PDB file of C-alpha atoms in Angstrom:
ATOM      1  CA  MET A  12     -47.958 -56.467 -67.625  1.00 44.00           C
ATOM      2  CA  ASP A  13     -45.811 -58.072 -70.322  1.00 50.00           C
ATOM      3  CA  ALA A  14     -42.140 -57.239 -70.718  1.00 52.00           C
ATOM      4  CA  LYS A  15     -42.533 -55.359 -74.013  1.00 57.00           C
ATOM      5  CA  THR A  16     -45.172 -53.050 -72.574  1.00 55.00           C
ATOM      6  CA  ALA A  17     -43.002 -52.435 -69.523  1.00 50.00           C
ATOM      7  CA  ALA A  18     -40.017 -51.614 -71.722  1.00 52.00           C
ATOM      8  CA  ALA A  19     -42.042 -49.222 -73.875  1.00 57.00           C
ATOM      9  CA  ILE A  20     -43.351 -47.278 -70.882  1.00 51.00           C
ATOM     10  CA  TRP A  21     -39.988 -47.066 -69.160  1.00 50.00           C
ATOM     11  CA  LYS A  22     -38.249 -45.946 -72.352  1.00 56.00           C
ATOM     12  CA  ASP A  23     -40.922 -43.289 -72.873  1.00 59.00           C
ATOM     13  CA  ALA A  24     -40.212 -41.780 -69.459  1.00 52.00           C
ATOM     14  CA  TYR A  25     -36.444 -42.095 -69.772  1.00 51.00           C
ATOM     15  CA  GLY A  26     -36.482 -40.743 -73.329  1.00 57.00           C
ATOM     16  CA  GLU A  27     -38.264 -37.566 -72.284  1.00 55.00           C
ATOM     17  CA  TRP A  28     -35.819 -36.983 -69.432  1.00 51.00           C
ATOM     18  CA  SER A  29     -32.833 -37.732 -71.652  1.00 55.00           C
ATOM     19  CA  ARG A  30     -33.962 -35.374 -74.410  1.00 58.00           C
ATOM     20  CA  SER A  31     -34.444 -32.506 -71.987  1.00 56.00           C
ATOM     21  CA  GLU A  32     -31.031 -33.150 -70.420  1.00 55.00           C
ATOM     22  CA  ASN A  33     -29.313 -33.321 -73.798  1.00 58.00           C
ATOM     23  CA  ASP A  34     -31.037 -30.178 -75.086  1.00 58.00           C
ATOM     24  CA  ALA A  35     -29.900 -28.266 -72.012  1.00 51.00           C
ATOM     25  CA  ARG A  36     -26.397 -29.681 -72.278  1.00 54.00           C
ATOM     26  CA  ARG A  37     -26.040 -28.910 -75.989  1.00 52.00           C
ATOM     27  CA  SER A  38     -27.373 -25.366 -75.911  1.00 53.00           C
ATOM     28  CA  GLY A  39     -24.503 -23.032 -76.610  1.00 54.00           C
ATOM     29  CA  ARG A  40     -22.003 -25.875 -77.031  1.00 57.00           C
ATOM     30  CA  SER A  41     -19.488 -25.406 -79.830  1.00 62.00           C
ATOM     31  CA  GLU A  42     -18.232 -28.169 -82.108  1.00 64.00           C
ATOM     32  CA  SER A  43     -14.872 -28.111 -80.354  1.00 71.00           C
ATOM     33  CA  GLU A  44     -16.591 -28.569 -76.974  1.00 74.00           C
ATOM     34  CA  SER A  45     -18.600 -31.512 -78.345  1.00 75.00           C
ATOM     35  CA  ALA A  46     -15.429 -33.072 -79.728  1.00 78.00           C
ATOM     36  CA  MET A  47     -13.673 -32.611 -76.400  1.00 83.00           C
ATOM     37  CA  SER A  48     -16.602 -34.253 -74.591  1.00 85.00           C
ATOM     38  CA  PHE A  49     -16.383 -37.235 -76.963  1.00 84.00           C
ATOM     39  CA  MET A  50     -12.648 -37.605 -76.374  1.00 88.00           C
ATOM     40  CA  LYS A  51     -13.112 -37.485 -72.608  1.00 90.00           C
ATOM     41  CA  MET A  52     -15.817 -40.178 -72.728  1.00 91.00           C
ATOM     42  CA  LEU A  53     -13.579 -42.347 -74.901  1.00 91.00           C
ATOM     43  CA  ALA A  54     -10.642 -41.813 -72.541  1.00 92.00           C
ATOM     44  CA  VAL A  55     -12.760 -43.023 -69.619  1.00 93.00           C
ATOM     45  CA  GLN A  56     -13.704 -46.189 -71.538  1.00 94.00           C
ATOM     46  CA  ILE A  57     -10.070 -46.943 -72.397  1.00 94.00           C
ATOM     47  CA  TYR A  58      -8.884 -46.309 -68.843  1.00 94.00           C
ATOM     48  CA  TRP A  59     -11.337 -48.746 -67.252  1.00 95.00           C
ATOM     49  CA  LEU A  60     -11.367 -51.469 -69.927  1.00 95.00           C
ATOM     50  CA  LYS A  61      -7.556 -51.459 -70.357  1.00 94.00           C
ATOM     51  CA  PRO A  62      -7.561 -52.890 -73.906  1.00 93.00           C
ATOM     52  CA  ARG A  63      -4.701 -54.736 -75.551  1.00 93.00           C
ATOM     53  CA  ARG A  64      -4.115 -55.251 -79.242  1.00 91.00           C
ATOM     54  CA  ASN A  65      -5.193 -58.918 -79.140  1.00 93.00           C
ATOM     55  CA  HIS A  66      -8.420 -58.211 -77.211  1.00 95.00           C
ATOM     56  CA  ALA A  67     -12.032 -58.564 -78.275  1.00 94.00           C
ATOM     57  CA  ILE A  68     -14.291 -55.610 -77.387  1.00 95.00           C
ATOM     58  CA  ALA A  69     -18.073 -55.285 -77.643  1.00 95.00           C
ATOM     59  CA  ASP A  70     -20.063 -52.042 -77.827  1.00 95.00           C
ATOM     60  CA  VAL A  71     -23.661 -52.556 -76.677  1.00 94.00           C
ATOM     61  CA  GLY A  72     -25.907 -49.827 -78.046  1.00 91.00           C
ATOM     62  CA  CYS A  73     -23.237 -48.656 -80.466  1.00 92.00           C
ATOM     63  CA  GLY A  74     -25.511 -46.075 -82.118  1.00 89.00           C
ATOM     64  CA  ASN A  75     -23.885 -44.532 -85.181  1.00 88.00           C
ATOM     65  CA  GLY A  76     -20.493 -45.998 -84.280  1.00 89.00           C
ATOM     66  CA  MET A  77     -18.728 -42.860 -83.055  1.00 86.00           C
ATOM     67  CA  PHE A  78     -16.720 -44.798 -80.443  1.00 91.00           C
ATOM     68  CA  ALA A  79     -16.431 -47.911 -82.601  1.00 90.00           C
ATOM     69  CA  THR A  80     -14.342 -46.199 -85.275  1.00 88.00           C
ATOM     70  CA  VAL A  81     -11.614 -45.633 -82.672  1.00 89.00           C
ATOM     71  CA  TRP A  82     -11.929 -49.013 -80.979  1.00 92.00           C
ATOM     72  CA  ALA A  83     -11.631 -50.714 -84.374  1.00 89.00           C
ATOM     73  CA  GLN A  84      -8.065 -49.431 -84.646  1.00 86.00           C
ATOM     74  CA  MET A  85      -7.104 -50.604 -81.147  1.00 90.00           C
ATOM     75  CA  VAL A  86      -8.222 -54.228 -80.794  1.00 92.00           C
ATOM     76  CA  LYS A  87      -8.220 -57.469 -82.765  1.00 91.00           C
ATOM     77  CA  HIS A  88     -11.965 -58.123 -82.675  1.00 92.00           C
ATOM     78  CA  LEU A  89     -14.894 -55.716 -82.376  1.00 93.00           C
ATOM     79  CA  THR A  90     -18.574 -56.614 -82.006  1.00 94.00           C
ATOM     80  CA  LEU A  91     -21.232 -53.912 -82.315  1.00 94.00           C
ATOM     81  CA  PHE A  92     -24.778 -54.355 -80.999  1.00 93.00           C
ATOM     82  CA  ASP A  93     -27.784 -52.093 -81.499  1.00 92.00           C
ATOM     83  CA  ASN A  94     -31.536 -52.675 -81.657  1.00 89.00           C
ATOM     84  CA  VAL A  95     -32.054 -50.039 -84.363  1.00 90.00           C
ATOM     85  CA  ARG A  96     -31.103 -51.356 -87.781  1.00 93.00           C
ATOM     86  CA  GLN A  97     -30.534 -47.913 -89.288  1.00 93.00           C
ATOM     87  CA  GLN A  98     -28.107 -46.989 -86.513  1.00 91.00           C
ATOM     88  CA  LEU A  99     -26.268 -50.271 -86.973  1.00 93.00           C
ATOM     89  CA  GLU A 100     -25.923 -49.573 -90.697  1.00 93.00           C
ATOM     90  CA  HIS A 101     -24.476 -46.131 -89.938  1.00 91.00           C
ATOM     91  CA  ALA A 102     -21.989 -47.815 -87.608  1.00 91.00           C
ATOM     92  CA  ARG A 103     -21.105 -50.360 -90.297  1.00 92.00           C
ATOM     93  CA  GLU A 104     -20.397 -47.590 -92.819  1.00 90.00           C
ATOM     94  CA  ALA A 105     -18.283 -45.653 -90.315  1.00 87.00           C
ATOM     95  CA  VAL A 106     -16.231 -48.673 -89.219  1.00 88.00           C
ATOM     96  CA  ASN A 107     -15.730 -49.962 -92.764  1.00 85.00           C
ATOM     97  CA  TYR A 108     -14.643 -46.492 -93.870  1.00 80.00           C
ATOM     98  CA  SER A 109     -11.992 -46.552 -91.149  1.00 75.00           C
ATOM     99  CA  GLY A 110     -10.477 -49.590 -92.856  1.00 74.00           C
ATOM    100  CA  CYS A 111     -11.430 -52.138 -90.200  1.00 75.00           C
ATOM    101  CA  GLU A 112     -12.176 -55.637 -91.527  1.00 75.00           C
ATOM    102  CA  HIS A 113     -12.606 -57.521 -88.252  1.00 85.00           C
ATOM    103  CA  ALA A 114     -15.906 -56.129 -86.910  1.00 91.00           C
ATOM    104  CA  LEU A 115     -19.204 -57.952 -86.407  1.00 92.00           C
ATOM    105  CA  PHE A 116     -22.567 -56.119 -86.489  1.00 93.00           C
ATOM    106  CA  ILE A 117     -25.502 -57.685 -84.630  1.00 92.00           C
ATOM    107  CA  GLU A 118     -29.027 -56.320 -84.443  1.00 91.00           C
ATOM    108  CA  LEU A 119     -30.162 -57.118 -80.907  1.00 87.00           C
ATOM    109  CA  ASP A 120     -32.473 -55.821 -78.188  1.00 86.00           C
ATOM    110  CA  ILE A 121     -30.469 -56.845 -75.155  1.00 88.00           C
ATOM    111  CA  ALA A 122     -33.546 -56.605 -72.901  1.00 83.00           C
ATOM    112  CA  MET A 123     -35.678 -58.966 -74.987  1.00 82.00           C
ATOM    113  CA  THR A 124     -33.423 -61.523 -76.674  1.00 81.00           C
ATOM    114  CA  MET A 125     -30.933 -63.943 -75.163  1.00 76.00           C
ATOM    115  CA  ASN A 126     -28.389 -64.182 -77.937  1.00 69.00           C
ATOM    116  CA  ILE A 127     -25.840 -66.862 -78.758  1.00 66.00           C
ATOM    117  CA  TYR A 128     -22.700 -64.765 -79.049  1.00 72.00           C
ATOM    118  CA  PRO A 129     -20.047 -65.614 -81.627  1.00 70.00           C
ATOM    119  CA  ARG A 130     -17.285 -64.894 -79.107  1.00 79.00           C
ATOM    120  CA  GLN A 131     -16.696 -63.848 -75.514  1.00 90.00           C
ATOM    121  CA  HIS A 132     -15.098 -60.464 -75.020  1.00 96.00           C
ATOM    122  CA  ASN A 133     -12.335 -59.047 -72.853  1.00 97.00           C
ATOM    123  CA  GLY A 134     -14.322 -55.831 -72.494  1.00 97.00           C
ATOM    124  CA  VAL A 135     -17.910 -54.708 -73.027  1.00 97.00           C
ATOM    125  CA  ILE A 136     -18.966 -51.049 -73.287  1.00 96.00           C
ATOM    126  CA  VAL A 137     -22.524 -50.161 -72.243  1.00 94.00           C
ATOM    127  CA  ASN A 138     -23.133 -46.464 -72.826  1.00 88.00           C
ATOM    128  CA  GLY A 139     -26.616 -44.953 -72.534  1.00 79.00           C
ATOM    129  CA  VAL A 140     -28.384 -48.339 -72.684  1.00 82.00           C
ATOM    130  CA  LEU A 141     -28.913 -49.820 -69.249  1.00 75.00           C
ATOM    131  CA  GLN A 142     -30.777 -46.808 -67.897  1.00 66.00           C
ATOM    132  CA  SER A 143     -33.363 -47.071 -70.695  1.00 69.00           C
ATOM    133  CA  ILE A 144     -34.266 -50.630 -69.686  1.00 75.00           C
ATOM    134  CA  PRO A 145     -37.108 -51.214 -67.188  1.00 71.00           C
ATOM    135  CA  PRO A 146     -36.009 -52.678 -63.844  1.00 70.00           C
ATOM    136  CA  ASN A 147     -38.035 -55.862 -64.371  1.00 75.00           C
ATOM    137  CA  ARG A 148     -35.609 -56.764 -67.217  1.00 82.00           C
ATOM    138  CA  LEU A 149     -32.417 -55.913 -65.363  1.00 86.00           C
ATOM    139  CA  ASP A 150     -31.423 -59.466 -64.400  1.00 89.00           C
ATOM    140  CA  PHE A 151     -32.091 -60.647 -67.959  1.00 91.00           C
ATOM    141  CA  VAL A 152     -29.801 -57.935 -69.325  1.00 91.00           C
ATOM    142  CA  ILE A 153     -27.054 -58.767 -66.830  1.00 93.00           C
ATOM    143  CA  GLY A 154     -27.307 -62.394 -67.935  1.00 93.00           C
ATOM    144  CA  ASN A 155     -26.778 -61.276 -71.520  1.00 92.00           C
ATOM    145  CA  LEU A 156     -23.765 -59.187 -70.551  1.00 94.00           C
ATOM    146  CA  LYS A 157     -22.317 -62.148 -68.659  1.00 94.00           C
ATOM    147  CA  SER A 158     -22.713 -64.395 -71.700  1.00 92.00           C
ATOM    148  CA  MET A 159     -20.721 -62.037 -73.910  1.00 93.00           C
ATOM    149  CA  THR A 160     -17.914 -61.480 -71.356  1.00 96.00           C
ATOM    150  CA  LYS A 161     -14.919 -63.751 -70.790  1.00 96.00           C
ATOM    151  CA  PRO A 162     -14.832 -65.437 -67.368  1.00 95.00           C
ATOM    152  CA  GLY A 163     -11.900 -64.799 -65.083  1.00 96.00           C
ATOM    153  CA  GLY A 164     -11.397 -61.100 -65.712  1.00 96.00           C
ATOM    154  CA  GLY A 165     -13.627 -59.929 -68.575  1.00 97.00           C
ATOM    155  CA  ARG A 166     -14.827 -56.368 -67.910  1.00 98.00           C
ATOM    156  CA  VAL A 167     -18.197 -54.704 -68.407  1.00 97.00           C
ATOM    157  CA  PHE A 168     -18.125 -50.911 -68.209  1.00 97.00           C
ATOM    158  CA  LEU A 169     -21.479 -49.163 -67.757  1.00 95.00           C
ATOM    159  CA  GLN A 170     -20.931 -45.510 -68.551  1.00 92.00           C
ATOM    160  CA  GLY A 171     -23.009 -42.523 -67.441  1.00 85.00           C
ATOM    161  CA  ILE A 172     -25.875 -44.120 -65.508  1.00 82.00           C
ATOM    162  CA  PRO A 173     -28.210 -41.378 -64.178  1.00 73.00           C
ATOM    163  CA  GLN A 174     -29.119 -41.424 -60.523  1.00 69.00           C
ATOM    164  CA  GLY A 175     -32.640 -42.766 -60.024  1.00 62.00           C
ATOM    165  CA  SER A 176     -33.607 -39.607 -58.153  1.00 61.00           C
ATOM    166  CA  LYS A 177     -33.150 -37.594 -61.345  1.00 63.00           C
ATOM    167  CA  LEU A 178     -35.640 -39.750 -63.221  1.00 62.00           C
ATOM    168  CA  ALA A 179     -38.208 -39.794 -60.416  1.00 62.00           C
ATOM    169  CA  PRO A 180     -39.892 -36.435 -61.192  1.00 68.00           C
ATOM    170  CA  VAL A 181     -40.534 -37.457 -64.803  1.00 69.00           C
ATOM    171  CA  LEU A 182     -42.021 -40.791 -63.714  1.00 66.00           C
ATOM    172  CA  ALA A 183     -44.173 -39.076 -61.090  1.00 68.00           C
ATOM    173  CA  ARG A 184     -45.701 -36.828 -63.751  1.00 74.00           C
ATOM    174  CA  LYS A 185     -46.259 -39.820 -66.041  1.00 70.00           C
ATOM    175  CA  ILE A 186     -48.188 -41.536 -63.236  1.00 69.00           C
ATOM    176  CA  GLU A 187     -50.406 -38.470 -62.865  1.00 75.00           C
ATOM    177  CA  GLU A 188     -51.062 -38.404 -66.603  1.00 78.00           C
ATOM    178  CA  ALA A 189     -51.930 -42.110 -66.574  1.00 73.00           C
ATOM    179  CA  ALA A 190     -54.291 -41.593 -63.623  1.00 75.00           C
ATOM    180  CA  ALA A 191     -56.068 -38.733 -65.404  1.00 81.00           C
ATOM    181  CA  ALA A 192     -56.566 -40.958 -68.438  1.00 81.00           C
ATOM    182  CA  GLY A 193     -57.752 -43.898 -66.306  1.00 78.00           C
ATOM    183  CA  ARG A 194     -54.927 -46.197 -67.387  1.00 73.00           C
ATOM    184  CA  THR A 195     -54.779 -48.266 -64.206  1.00 69.00           C
ATOM    185  CA  LYS A 196     -52.348 -50.893 -65.508  1.00 65.00           C
ATOM    186  CA  THR A 197     -49.943 -48.163 -66.529  1.00 62.00           C
ATOM    187  CA  ILE A 198     -50.224 -46.610 -63.073  1.00 61.00           C
ATOM    188  CA  GLU A 199     -49.439 -49.944 -61.424  1.00 59.00           C
ATOM    189  CA  LEU A 200     -46.395 -50.408 -63.637  1.00 56.00           C
ATOM    190  CA  TYR A 201     -45.003 -46.950 -62.950  1.00 58.00           C
ATOM    191  CA  GLN A 202     -45.473 -47.382 -59.237  1.00 54.00           C
ATOM    192  CA  SER A 203     -43.711 -50.749 -59.303  1.00 50.00           C
ATOM    193  CA  LEU A 204     -40.591 -49.375 -61.012  1.00 51.00           C
ATOM    194  CA  VAL A 205     -37.527 -49.311 -58.782  1.00 50.00           C
ATOM    195  CA  MET A 206     -35.253 -46.420 -59.666  1.00 53.00           C
ATOM    196  CA  TYR A 207     -31.765 -47.420 -60.593  1.00 67.00           C
ATOM    197  CA  ASP A 208     -29.519 -46.990 -57.616  1.00 76.00           C
ATOM    198  CA  PRO A 209     -25.770 -47.701 -57.344  1.00 84.00           C
ATOM    199  CA  ARG A 210     -26.378 -50.203 -54.543  1.00 84.00           C
ATOM    200  CA  VAL A 211     -29.087 -52.044 -56.497  1.00 83.00           C
ATOM    201  CA  LEU A 212     -26.878 -52.428 -59.568  1.00 88.00           C
ATOM    202  CA  ARG A 213     -23.871 -53.474 -57.486  1.00 92.00           C
ATOM    203  CA  ASP A 214     -25.892 -56.174 -55.703  1.00 93.00           C
ATOM    204  CA  ARG A 215     -27.433 -57.488 -58.937  1.00 92.00           C
ATOM    205  CA  PHE A 216     -24.101 -57.750 -60.739  1.00 96.00           C
ATOM    206  CA  ASN A 217     -22.476 -59.363 -57.718  1.00 97.00           C
ATOM    207  CA  ALA A 218     -25.239 -61.990 -57.570  1.00 97.00           C
ATOM    208  CA  ALA A 219     -24.692 -62.742 -61.270  1.00 97.00           C
ATOM    209  CA  GLY A 220     -20.996 -63.593 -60.813  1.00 97.00           C
ATOM    210  CA  PHE A 221     -19.311 -60.221 -61.265  1.00 98.00           C
ATOM    211  CA  THR A 222     -17.158 -58.169 -58.936  1.00 98.00           C
ATOM    212  CA  PRO A 223     -18.696 -54.691 -59.325  1.00 97.00           C
ATOM    213  CA  THR A 224     -17.243 -51.288 -58.471  1.00 97.00           C
ATOM    214  CA  ILE A 225     -19.188 -48.023 -58.392  1.00 95.00           C
ATOM    215  CA  ILE A 226     -17.194 -45.176 -59.938  1.00 95.00           C
ATOM    216  CA  ASP A 227     -17.879 -41.544 -59.114  1.00 92.00           C
ATOM    217  CA  PRO A 228     -16.902 -39.552 -62.231  1.00 91.00           C
ATOM    218  CA  PRO A 229     -14.265 -36.840 -61.607  1.00 88.00           C
ATOM    219  CA  PRO A 230     -15.177 -33.191 -62.320  1.00 89.00           C
ATOM    220  CA  TRP A 231     -13.680 -33.239 -65.835  1.00 88.00           C
ATOM    221  CA  ASP A 232     -15.796 -36.277 -66.832  1.00 89.00           C
ATOM    222  CA  PRO A 233     -18.850 -35.305 -68.986  1.00 85.00           C
ATOM    223  CA  HIS A 234     -20.999 -37.558 -66.758  1.00 81.00           C
ATOM    224  CA  HIS A 235     -19.870 -35.917 -63.523  1.00 79.00           C
ATOM    225  CA  GLU A 236     -23.207 -34.159 -62.849  1.00 74.00           C
ATOM    226  CA  GLU A 237     -25.404 -36.822 -64.444  1.00 70.00           C
ATOM    227  CA  GLY A 238     -24.727 -39.906 -62.383  1.00 80.00           C
ATOM    228  CA  PHE A 239     -22.126 -42.638 -62.007  1.00 89.00           C
ATOM    229  CA  HIS A 240     -20.234 -45.417 -63.785  1.00 93.00           C
ATOM    230  CA  LEU A 241     -20.081 -49.095 -62.885  1.00 95.00           C
ATOM    231  CA  LEU A 242     -17.239 -51.482 -63.657  1.00 97.00           C
ATOM    232  CA  ALA A 243     -18.136 -55.166 -63.368  1.00 97.00           C
ATOM    233  CA  VAL A 244     -15.345 -57.748 -63.628  1.00 97.00           C
ATOM    234  CA  ARG A 245     -16.522 -61.285 -64.316  1.00 97.00           C
ATOM    235  CA  ARG A 246     -15.311 -63.818 -61.783  1.00 96.00           C
TER     236      ARG A 246
END
């Protein structure tokens, strides 16, 4: 099974789980509650990345740039990555509107392309990206994150990674659907997927030259019930 097919199947399963979680989370939520959730997520990023004015920060999977507009006012250099061109353009508009003139925008699928990065960063934010990547591309992605992070202290902060056990029921149903349709290769792929687990991620990042720490979100953190964070400091 080629990497692109694996990625498509994994993202299909994760996407369904994520949509259902988000729909449940958003039901009945006011605009003020959504804004408060955003501020809490941003506060967590700032706390663990510890930015300084002269730092370079990267946002992998920047989406429409909601975090980037704040980061652009805090650091000297900002690099935004996303694999959806339309999202990247939204981020560009948002950041430019904020008056920032020192941001780079790069269209990139971090699971498929090993990029030559224009600079290494003091901090890298990975929010809602890693868990949508199939496990057979995990080491490739970590290699990409290492390439964009400064050695000797550069930080990668993976925010809101769902526990593998929460994804398992969705994948189990997908396997049943594939079996009913006779898609044997799909069945084999689903069965070979290793759910993301804090220990697995910690071991993989450690082997790649990082010092990783698993972070259990406190009760006020929007990701408290969803999963965990991981901070990886490049050695």
